[in-house]
Coordinates of C-alpha atoms in Angstrom, one line a residue:
Chain A
X1 CA 140.6 119.6 -38.5
X2 CA 137.5 118.8 -36.5
X3 CA 134.2 117.9 -38.2
X4 CA 130.8 118.6 -36.6
X5 CA 128.5 115.7 -37.0
X6 CA 125.6 118.0 -36.0
X7 CA 126.3 120.3 -39.0
X8 CA 126.8 117.4 -41.4
X9 CA 123.6 115.7 -40.2
X10 CA 121.7 119.0 -40.4
X11 CA 122.6 119.3 -44.1
X12 CA 121.8 115.6 -44.7
X13 CA 118.4 115.9 -43.0
X14 CA 117.6 119.1 -45.0
X15 CA 118.7 117.5 -48.3
X16 CA 116.8 114.3 -47.6
X17 CA 113.5 116.2 -47.0
X18 CA 114.1 118.5 -49.9
X19 CA 115.1 115.9 -52.5
X20 CA 112.0 113.8 -52.1
X21 CA 109.9 116.9 -52.9
X22 CA 112.1 117.5 -56.0
X23 CA 110.7 115.0 -58.5
X24 CA 112.8 116.3 -61.3
X25 CA 116.0 115.2 -59.6
X26 CA 114.8 112.2 -57.5
X27 CA 113.2 110.5 -60.4
X28 CA 116.6 109.9 -62.0
X29 CA 117.1 106.9 -59.8
X30 CA 114.4 105.2 -62.0
X31 CA 116.7 105.2 -65.0
X32 CA 119.2 102.5 -64.0
X33 CA 116.4 100.6 -62.2
X34 CA 114.2 100.4 -65.3
X35 CA 117.2 99.3 -67.4
X36 CA 118.0 96.6 -64.8
X37 CA 114.4 95.4 -64.9
X38 CA 114.6 95.3 -68.7
X39 CA 117.9 93.6 -69.2
X40 CA 117.5 91.4 -66.2
X41 CA 114.5 89.8 -67.7
X42 CA 115.4 89.4 -71.4
X43 CA 118.8 87.9 -71.2
X44 CA 121.4 86.2 -69.0
X45 CA 123.5 89.3 -68.0
X46 CA 127.2 89.3 -68.5
X47 CA 129.7 91.3 -66.5
X48 CA 129.6 94.0 -69.2
X49 CA 125.9 94.3 -68.8
X50 CA 126.0 94.3 -65.0
X51 CA 128.5 97.1 -65.1
X52 CA 126.8 99.0 -67.8
X53 CA 123.9 99.3 -65.4
X54 CA 126.2 99.9 -62.3
X55 CA 128.2 102.6 -64.2
X56 CA 125.0 104.2 -65.4
X57 CA 123.8 104.2 -61.8
X58 CA 127.1 105.9 -60.7
X59 CA 126.9 108.5 -63.5
X60 CA 123.2 109.2 -63.5
X61 CA 122.4 108.9 -59.8
X62 CA 125.7 109.7 -58.0
X63 CA 127.1 112.4 -60.4
X64 CA 123.7 113.8 -61.6
X65 CA 122.0 114.1 -58.2
X66 CA 125.2 115.6 -56.6
X67 CA 125.5 118.0 -59.5
X68 CA 121.8 118.9 -59.4
X69 CA 121.5 119.5 -55.7
X70 CA 124.5 121.8 -55.7
X71 CA 123.4 123.6 -58.8
X72 CA 120.0 124.3 -57.3
X73 CA 121.7 125.6 -54.1
X74 CA 123.6 128.0 -56.3
X75 CA 120.6 129.0 -58.4
X76 CA 118.4 129.7 -55.3
X77 CA 121.2 131.5 -53.5
X78 CA 121.1 129.0 -50.6
X79 CA 124.7 127.8 -51.1
X80 CA 125.9 131.3 -50.1
X81 CA 124.1 130.9 -46.8
X82 CA 125.9 127.7 -46.1
X83 CA 129.2 129.2 -47.1
X84 CA 128.6 132.2 -44.8
X85 CA 127.8 129.9 -41.9
X86 CA 130.5 128.4 -39.6
X87 CA 130.3 125.1 -41.4
X88 CA 133.6 124.2 -43.0
X89 CA 134.1 123.2 -46.7
X90 CA 134.4 119.6 -45.6
X91 CA 131.2 119.7 -43.4
X92 CA 129.2 121.2 -46.3
X93 CA 130.6 118.9 -49.0
X94 CA 130.3 115.7 -46.8
X95 CA 126.8 116.8 -45.7
X96 CA 125.7 117.4 -49.3
X97 CA 127.2 114.1 -50.5
X98 CA 125.5 111.9 -47.9
X99 CA 122.1 111.9 -49.5
X100 CA 123.6 111.1 -52.9
X101 CA 125.6 108.3 -51.4
X102 CA 122.6 106.8 -49.7
X103 CA 120.5 106.9 -52.9
X104 CA 123.4 105.6 -55.0
X105 CA 124.0 102.6 -52.7
X106 CA 120.2 101.8 -52.7
X107 CA 120.1 102.0 -56.5
X108 CA 123.1 99.9 -57.0
X109 CA 121.9 97.2 -54.6
X110 CA 118.4 97.2 -56.3
X111 CA 120.0 97.0 -59.7
X112 CA 122.4 94.2 -58.8
X113 CA 119.5 92.3 -57.3
X114 CA 117.3 92.8 -60.4
X115 CA 120.1 91.6 -62.8
X116 CA 121.2 88.8 -60.4
X117 CA 124.7 90.1 -60.0
X118 CA 126.5 88.1 -57.3
X119 CA 130.2 88.9 -57.3
X120 CA 132.7 86.2 -56.3
X121 CA 134.6 88.6 -54.0
X122 CA 132.1 91.0 -52.7
X123 CA 134.5 92.9 -50.4
X124 CA 136.8 93.8 -53.3
X125 CA 133.9 94.8 -55.5
X126 CA 132.5 97.0 -52.7
X127 CA 135.9 98.7 -52.2
X128 CA 136.1 99.4 -55.9
X129 CA 132.5 100.8 -56.0
X130 CA 133.1 103.0 -53.0
X131 CA 136.2 104.5 -54.6
X132 CA 134.3 105.0 -57.9
X133 CA 131.5 106.7 -56.0
X134 CA 134.0 109.2 -54.6
X135 CA 135.1 110.1 -58.1
X136 CA 131.5 110.5 -59.3
X137 CA 130.7 112.7 -56.3
X138 CA 133.7 114.8 -57.1
X139 CA 132.7 115.3 -60.8
X140 CA 129.1 116.0 -59.8
X141 CA 130.2 118.6 -57.2
X142 CA 132.5 120.3 -59.8
X143 CA 129.8 120.4 -62.5
X144 CA 127.2 121.6 -59.9
X145 CA 129.5 124.4 -58.8
X146 CA 130.2 125.6 -62.3
X147 CA 126.5 125.5 -63.3
X148 CA 124.4 128.6 -62.8
X149 CA 121.1 126.8 -62.8
X150 CA 119.7 123.3 -62.3
X151 CA 118.7 123.2 -66.0
X152 CA 122.2 124.1 -67.1
X153 CA 123.5 121.4 -64.7
X154 CA 121.2 118.8 -66.3
X155 CA 122.7 119.7 -69.7
X156 CA 126.4 119.7 -68.8
X157 CA 126.1 116.4 -66.9
X158 CA 124.9 114.6 -70.2
X159 CA 128.4 114.0 -71.6
X160 CA 129.4 112.6 -68.2
X161 CA 126.4 110.2 -68.2
X162 CA 127.3 109.2 -71.8
X163 CA 131.1 108.8 -71.3
X164 CA 131.0 107.1 -68.0
X165 CA 127.6 105.4 -68.2
X166 CA 127.9 104.0 -71.7
X167 CA 131.7 104.4 -72.0
X168 CA 132.2 100.6 -72.6
X169 CA 130.7 101.2 -76.1
X170 CA 133.8 103.3 -76.9
X171 CA 136.0 100.3 -76.1
X172 CA 134.8 98.8 -79.4
X173 CA 136.2 101.8 -81.3
X174 CA 139.7 101.7 -79.7
X175 CA 141.1 99.2 -82.3
X176 CA 139.8 101.3 -85.2
X177 CA 140.9 104.6 -83.6
X178 CA 144.0 104.2 -81.5
X179 CA 143.8 107.8 -80.4
X180 CA 140.9 106.7 -78.2
X181 CA 143.1 104.3 -76.3
X182 CA 142.9 106.6 -73.2
X183 CA 139.4 105.3 -72.8
X184 CA 140.9 102.2 -71.3
X185 CA 142.0 104.3 -68.3
X186 CA 138.6 105.8 -67.6
X187 CA 137.3 104.7 -64.1
X188 CA 134.2 103.0 -65.6
X189 CA 136.3 100.8 -67.9
X190 CA 138.8 100.1 -65.1
X191 CA 135.9 99.0 -63.0
X192 CA 134.6 96.6 -65.6
X193 CA 138.1 95.0 -66.1
X194 CA 138.4 94.9 -62.3
X195 CA 135.1 93.0 -62.1
X196 CA 136.2 90.5 -64.8
X197 CA 139.4 89.8 -62.9
X198 CA 137.5 89.4 -59.7
X199 CA 135.2 86.8 -61.4
X200 CA 138.3 85.0 -62.7
X201 CA 139.4 84.6 -59.1
X202 CA 142.2 87.3 -59.0
X203 CA 143.6 88.3 -55.7
X204 CA 144.6 91.8 -54.5
X205 CA 148.0 91.4 -56.2
X206 CA 146.3 91.3 -59.6
X207 CA 143.7 93.9 -58.7
X208 CA 145.6 96.7 -57.1
X209 CA 146.5 98.4 -60.3
X210 CA 142.8 98.9 -61.3
X211 CA 142.1 100.2 -57.8
X212 CA 145.1 102.6 -58.1
X213 CA 143.8 104.0 -61.4
X214 CA 140.2 104.5 -60.0
X215 CA 141.7 106.0 -56.8
X216 CA 143.8 108.4 -58.8
X217 CA 140.6 109.6 -60.6
X218 CA 138.8 109.9 -57.2
X219 CA 141.7 111.9 -55.7
X220 CA 141.8 114.3 -58.7
X221 CA 138.0 114.6 -58.4
X222 CA 138.2 115.5 -54.7
X223 CA 141.0 118.0 -55.1
X224 CA 139.4 119.7 -58.1
X225 CA 136.0 119.9 -56.3
X226 CA 137.7 121.5 -53.3
X227 CA 139.5 124.0 -55.5
X228 CA 136.3 124.9 -57.4
X229 CA 134.4 125.2 -54.1
X230 CA 137.0 127.6 -52.6
X231 CA 136.9 129.6 -55.8
X232 CA 133.1 129.8 -55.6
X233 CA 133.3 131.1 -52.0
X234 CA 134.5 134.3 -53.6
X235 CA 132.4 136.4 -55.9
X236 CA 135.4 137.6 -58.0
Chain B
X1 CA 135.3 152.2 -27.5
X2 CA 137.0 149.6 -29.6
X3 CA 136.8 149.5 -33.4
X4 CA 135.1 146.4 -34.7
X5 CA 135.6 147.3 -38.4
X6 CA 138.7 149.1 -39.6
X7 CA 139.0 150.0 -43.3
X8 CA 141.9 151.9 -44.8
X9 CA 142.3 153.0 -48.5
X10 CA 140.1 150.2 -49.6
X11 CA 139.7 149.8 -53.4
X12 CA 138.1 147.2 -55.6
X13 CA 138.3 147.1 -59.4
X14 CA 136.2 144.9 -61.6
X15 CA 137.9 144.8 -65.0
X16 CA 138.3 148.5 -65.8
X17 CA 135.5 149.6 -63.5
X18 CA 136.4 150.9 -60.0
X19 CA 133.7 149.7 -57.6
X20 CA 135.4 151.2 -54.6
X21 CA 138.1 153.9 -54.4
X22 CA 140.1 155.0 -51.4
X23 CA 137.4 154.1 -48.9
X24 CA 138.3 154.8 -45.2
X25 CA 136.1 154.3 -42.2
X26 CA 135.9 152.6 -38.8
X27 CA 132.9 151.1 -37.0
X28 CA 132.8 151.1 -33.2
X29 CA 131.4 148.3 -31.1
X30 CA 127.7 148.8 -30.5
X31 CA 127.2 151.3 -33.3
X32 CA 124.6 151.2 -36.1
X33 CA 126.3 152.6 -39.3
X34 CA 124.4 153.2 -42.5
X35 CA 125.9 153.1 -45.9
X36 CA 123.6 155.1 -48.2
X37 CA 123.8 155.3 -51.9
X38 CA 122.1 154.4 -55.2
X39 CA 122.5 151.0 -56.9
X40 CA 126.1 150.5 -58.1
X41 CA 127.6 152.9 -55.6
X42 CA 129.7 150.2 -53.9
X43 CA 127.5 149.4 -50.8
X44 CA 127.2 145.7 -51.6
X45 CA 130.8 145.4 -52.6
X46 CA 131.9 146.8 -49.2
X47 CA 129.7 144.2 -47.4
X48 CA 131.1 141.4 -49.6
X49 CA 134.7 142.4 -48.8
X50 CA 133.9 142.7 -45.0
X51 CA 132.2 139.3 -45.0
X52 CA 134.9 137.4 -46.9
X53 CA 132.9 137.0 -50.1
X54 CA 135.2 139.2 -52.1
X55 CA 138.9 140.2 -52.0
X56 CA 139.8 143.8 -52.3
X57 CA 142.1 145.0 -55.1
X58 CA 144.1 147.2 -52.6
X59 CA 143.9 148.7 -49.2
X60 CA 143.2 147.1 -45.8
X61 CA 140.0 145.9 -44.2
X62 CA 139.8 144.1 -40.9
X63 CA 136.8 142.9 -38.8
X64 CA 137.3 141.9 -35.1
X65 CA 141.0 142.4 -35.8
X66 CA 141.0 139.7 -38.5
X67 CA 142.3 140.7 -42.0
X68 CA 139.8 140.5 -44.8
X69 CA 141.8 137.7 -46.5
X70 CA 141.1 135.5 -43.5
X71 CA 137.4 136.2 -43.0
X72 CA 136.3 132.9 -44.3
X73 CA 137.1 131.1 -41.0
X74 CA 134.3 129.4 -39.0
X75 CA 135.1 131.4 -35.8
X76 CA 134.5 134.6 -37.7
X77 CA 131.3 133.3 -39.3
X78 CA 130.0 132.4 -35.9
X79 CA 130.2 136.1 -34.8
X80 CA 128.6 137.7 -37.9
X81 CA 125.2 137.6 -39.5
X82 CA 124.6 138.5 -43.1
X83 CA 121.4 139.4 -44.9
X84 CA 121.8 140.4 -48.5
X85 CA 119.7 140.5 -51.6
X86 CA 121.3 137.2 -52.7
X87 CA 120.3 135.3 -49.5
X88 CA 118.0 132.4 -50.2
X89 CA 115.7 130.0 -48.5
X90 CA 114.8 126.3 -49.3
X91 CA 111.6 126.9 -51.2
X92 CA 110.1 123.4 -50.8
X93 CA 110.7 123.3 -47.0
X94 CA 108.8 124.9 -44.2
X95 CA 110.0 128.0 -42.3
X96 CA 110.7 125.7 -39.4
X97 CA 112.8 123.3 -41.4
X98 CA 114.8 126.2 -42.9
X99 CA 115.5 127.6 -39.4
X100 CA 116.3 124.2 -37.9
X101 CA 119.1 123.8 -40.4
X102 CA 120.7 127.1 -39.3
X103 CA 120.2 126.3 -35.6
X104 CA 122.3 123.2 -36.1
X105 CA 124.9 124.9 -38.3
X106 CA 125.4 127.6 -35.7
X107 CA 125.0 125.1 -32.7
X108 CA 122.1 127.2 -31.4
X109 CA 119.3 125.5 -29.3
X110 CA 116.2 125.1 -31.5
X111 CA 114.0 127.0 -29.0
X112 CA 115.7 130.1 -30.2
X113 CA 113.7 129.7 -33.4
X114 CA 110.5 130.8 -31.7
X115 CA 112.2 133.9 -30.2
X116 CA 113.4 135.1 -33.6
X117 CA 110.1 134.2 -35.3
X118 CA 108.2 136.3 -32.7
X119 CA 110.6 139.1 -33.3
X120 CA 109.7 139.2 -37.0
X121 CA 106.0 138.6 -36.3
X122 CA 105.9 135.1 -37.8
X123 CA 105.5 133.1 -34.6
X124 CA 102.3 131.4 -35.9
X125 CA 103.5 130.8 -39.4
X126 CA 106.4 128.4 -38.9
X127 CA 104.7 125.4 -40.6
X128 CA 104.2 127.3 -43.8
X129 CA 106.1 126.2 -46.9
X130 CA 108.5 129.0 -48.0
X131 CA 107.4 128.9 -51.6
X132 CA 103.9 130.0 -50.4
X133 CA 105.2 133.1 -48.6
X134 CA 104.9 136.7 -49.9
X135 CA 108.2 138.5 -50.7
X136 CA 107.8 140.5 -47.4
X137 CA 107.4 137.3 -45.4
X138 CA 110.3 135.7 -47.1
X139 CA 112.4 138.7 -46.2
X140 CA 111.3 138.4 -42.6
X141 CA 112.2 134.7 -42.5
X142 CA 115.7 135.6 -43.8
X143 CA 116.1 138.2 -41.2
X144 CA 115.0 135.7 -38.5
X145 CA 117.6 133.3 -39.8
X146 CA 120.3 136.0 -39.7
X147 CA 119.4 136.7 -36.0
X148 CA 119.3 133.1 -34.8
X149 CA 122.8 133.0 -33.4
X150 CA 122.7 136.5 -31.9
X151 CA 125.7 137.8 -33.9
X152 CA 128.0 140.4 -32.5
X153 CA 128.0 142.1 -35.9
X154 CA 125.2 142.2 -38.3
X155 CA 125.5 143.1 -42.0
X156 CA 122.2 144.0 -43.5
X157 CA 122.0 144.8 -47.2
X158 CA 118.7 146.6 -47.9
X159 CA 116.9 144.7 -45.1
X160 CA 113.5 146.2 -45.4
X161 CA 113.4 146.9 -49.2
X162 CA 110.6 144.3 -49.7
X163 CA 108.5 145.2 -46.6
X164 CA 105.5 147.4 -46.1
X165 CA 105.9 150.3 -43.6
X166 CA 104.3 148.4 -40.7
X167 CA 106.6 145.5 -41.1
X168 CA 109.6 147.8 -41.6
X169 CA 108.8 149.5 -38.4
X170 CA 108.6 146.2 -36.5
X171 CA 111.9 145.2 -38.0
X172 CA 113.5 148.5 -37.0
X173 CA 112.2 148.0 -33.4
X174 CA 113.7 144.5 -33.4
X175 CA 117.0 145.8 -34.7
X176 CA 117.1 148.6 -32.0
X177 CA 116.5 146.0 -29.3
X178 CA 119.3 143.8 -30.7
X179 CA 121.6 146.9 -30.8
X180 CA 120.8 147.7 -27.2
X181 CA 122.0 144.3 -26.3
X182 CA 125.3 145.1 -27.9
X183 CA 125.1 144.0 -31.5
X184 CA 126.9 146.2 -34.0
X185 CA 124.9 146.8 -37.2
X186 CA 126.3 147.6 -40.6
X187 CA 123.4 148.6 -42.8
X188 CA 123.1 149.6 -46.4
X189 CA 120.0 151.3 -47.6
X190 CA 118.7 153.8 -50.1
X191 CA 115.8 154.6 -47.7
X192 CA 116.7 157.8 -45.9
X193 CA 114.0 157.5 -43.3
X194 CA 115.4 154.0 -42.4
X195 CA 118.8 155.5 -42.0
X196 CA 117.4 158.4 -39.9
X197 CA 115.5 156.0 -37.7
X198 CA 118.3 153.6 -37.0
X199 CA 121.8 154.9 -37.7
X200 CA 124.2 156.5 -35.3
X201 CA 126.3 157.5 -38.3
X202 CA 125.7 157.5 -42.0
X203 CA 128.1 157.4 -44.9
X204 CA 127.1 158.7 -48.3
X205 CA 128.6 156.5 -51.0
X206 CA 128.7 157.6 -54.6
X207 CA 130.7 156.1 -57.4
X208 CA 132.6 154.0 -55.0
X209 CA 133.8 156.8 -52.8
X210 CA 132.6 157.9 -49.4
X211 CA 131.5 161.5 -49.9
X212 CA 130.4 162.2 -46.3
X213 CA 130.5 160.3 -43.0
X214 CA 129.0 161.6 -39.8
X215 CA 126.0 161.5 -37.5
X216 CA 122.7 162.4 -39.2
X217 CA 122.2 165.4 -36.9
X218 CA 125.6 166.7 -37.5
X219 CA 125.1 166.5 -41.3
X220 CA 121.8 168.3 -41.0
X221 CA 123.4 171.0 -39.0
X222 CA 126.3 171.3 -41.4
X223 CA 124.0 171.6 -44.4
X224 CA 121.3 173.7 -42.8
X225 CA 121.0 177.0 -44.8
X226 CA 119.3 178.9 -41.9
X227 CA 116.1 179.7 -43.8
X228 CA 112.7 179.4 -42.1
X229 CA 109.2 178.9 -43.5
X230 CA 106.7 181.2 -42.0
X231 CA 103.0 180.4 -42.3
X232 CA 100.9 183.5 -42.3
X233 CA 97.2 184.1 -41.3
X234 CA 96.3 184.8 -44.9
X235 CA 97.3 181.2 -45.8
X236 CA 100.6 182.0 -47.5
X237 CA 103.8 180.4 -46.6
X238 CA 106.9 182.5 -47.1
X239 CA 110.5 181.3 -47.0
X240 CA 112.8 183.7 -45.2
X241 CA 116.6 183.8 -45.7
X242 CA 119.1 183.7 -42.9
X243 CA 120.6 187.0 -41.8
X244 CA 119.3 190.5 -41.1
X245 CA 117.2 190.6 -44.2
X246 CA 115.2 187.5 -43.1
X247 CA 115.1 188.6 -39.5
X248 CA 113.7 192.0 -40.4
X249 CA 111.0 190.5 -42.6
X250 CA 110.1 188.1 -39.8
X251 CA 109.9 191.0 -37.4
X252 CA 107.5 192.8 -39.7
X253 CA 105.2 189.8 -39.9
X254 CA 105.3 189.3 -36.1
X255 CA 104.7 192.9 -35.2
X256 CA 101.6 192.8 -37.4
X257 CA 100.5 189.6 -35.7
X258 CA 100.3 187.7 -39.0
X259 CA 102.3 184.7 -38.1
X260 CA 100.6 181.3 -37.6
X261 CA 103.8 179.1 -37.4
X262 CA 107.5 179.1 -38.0
X263 CA 109.4 176.1 -39.2
X264 CA 113.2 175.7 -39.7
X265 CA 114.2 174.4 -43.1
X266 CA 116.4 171.5 -42.0
X267 CA 117.6 169.5 -44.9
X268 CA 116.8 165.8 -45.0
X269 CA 119.5 163.3 -45.6
X270 CA 118.1 163.0 -49.2
X271 CA 118.5 166.7 -49.7
X272 CA 122.1 166.5 -48.5
X273 CA 122.8 163.6 -50.7
X274 CA 121.6 165.5 -53.7
X275 CA 123.6 168.5 -52.7
X276 CA 126.8 166.5 -52.3
X277 CA 126.6 164.2 -55.2
X278 CA 124.3 166.1 -57.6
X279 CA 122.3 162.9 -57.9
X280 CA 119.0 161.7 -56.6
X281 CA 119.2 158.7 -54.3
X282 CA 117.3 156.3 -56.5
X283 CA 117.2 152.6 -56.2

């Protein structure tokens, strides 16, 4: 499989120009930043708080923007043009993910700066965040592909933002409702527990299981988004 | 000449509804073929199968020797251009930005943009934002985008439906020039004059079946009833039947020097369509 950087870059350039003229979608990056400003000033943030904002950034910026830009391509019939071009599924999906990745990275860095998050082992944290981002890109792609319009996309992404952005709230209910114990394995919860371990000085030997769970989510996200994309190539 | 498209016993069923039934045809290299039919006759379904957007229920379809199930490959996409009613442009971007994207997707030099924009008479409009364009201009930009990579085979689904006659004529001239350079064109339309002006052969599609497929001239010959209209000096126009009866009557008018003009009653493609299907060719 060969990838054409020219094609990927063309989609990136187009999305970059287009997104900044799309205030409805691009303004979503303000949500985690405003929360970071608010919480960063009023209290001394804990890991839970840092990761509430980081997970919110991943769910609202990464998943939502990816979902919205793909849903809009579908709604305006421009995705069909890309699908009928020589660009491969990988070139299109990578090209369409790059703007989301750039905005997500900027948002997370700004949020971490505003809340004063300075991880003990930055390399491990960055690895975990990159893998998490792949999962959120996958889920955003899937929801964007199954939405018919950008408005529909902004509705169906809401449970994702709630579950993964504020999912740590559900952890408090696990003791009372054991059936919710699956929540512990959600990628956002794994990321928080991973971050606690990192701050406690854990090495890779103690951290790999968290990375494995998040990676499993990411792999499932990529595979499903590829399957849904292939299905959407056909009008059946 | 080699067949670029080969279709045998093609059928497509959506639920209980047959969209295509036992469709058979070939398209030769360099040909312009027109599929004529009203909405829902199966024109767009045929294009979707031939461009890999839809899988047939049964039968065979191949383009450039590639089976329809494998038509989603990049090497095939590079050789075709598709303009359909569900083609879209990026509304917030300029014409130029829209075309730049496609130049890069098809690995075409960006100077080609100016050539295709001139072809559709939009050479001076490339900085315009797409959302500000009229429907006709949008259609011309879509056509320009489809022509950017000089495809070997062009699928055009109602290409001039949103255009005024002057722009339609300009597009027709552009398509003829493209065809002269060797591009094969598969056109669907409900506009008989467009089919007459462009197509080497036309197929009448009705209820998912090809009712007739031939050259427009041959179809007109086949369906000509032999009657003539005679305009007389007293201002009347009389229609004379074929055969000795009509010939005798014409002889009478001519011998009395009453004839101003004689016109053959050639059926139009629209007349033939009605005759064959019993239906008007409505949108």
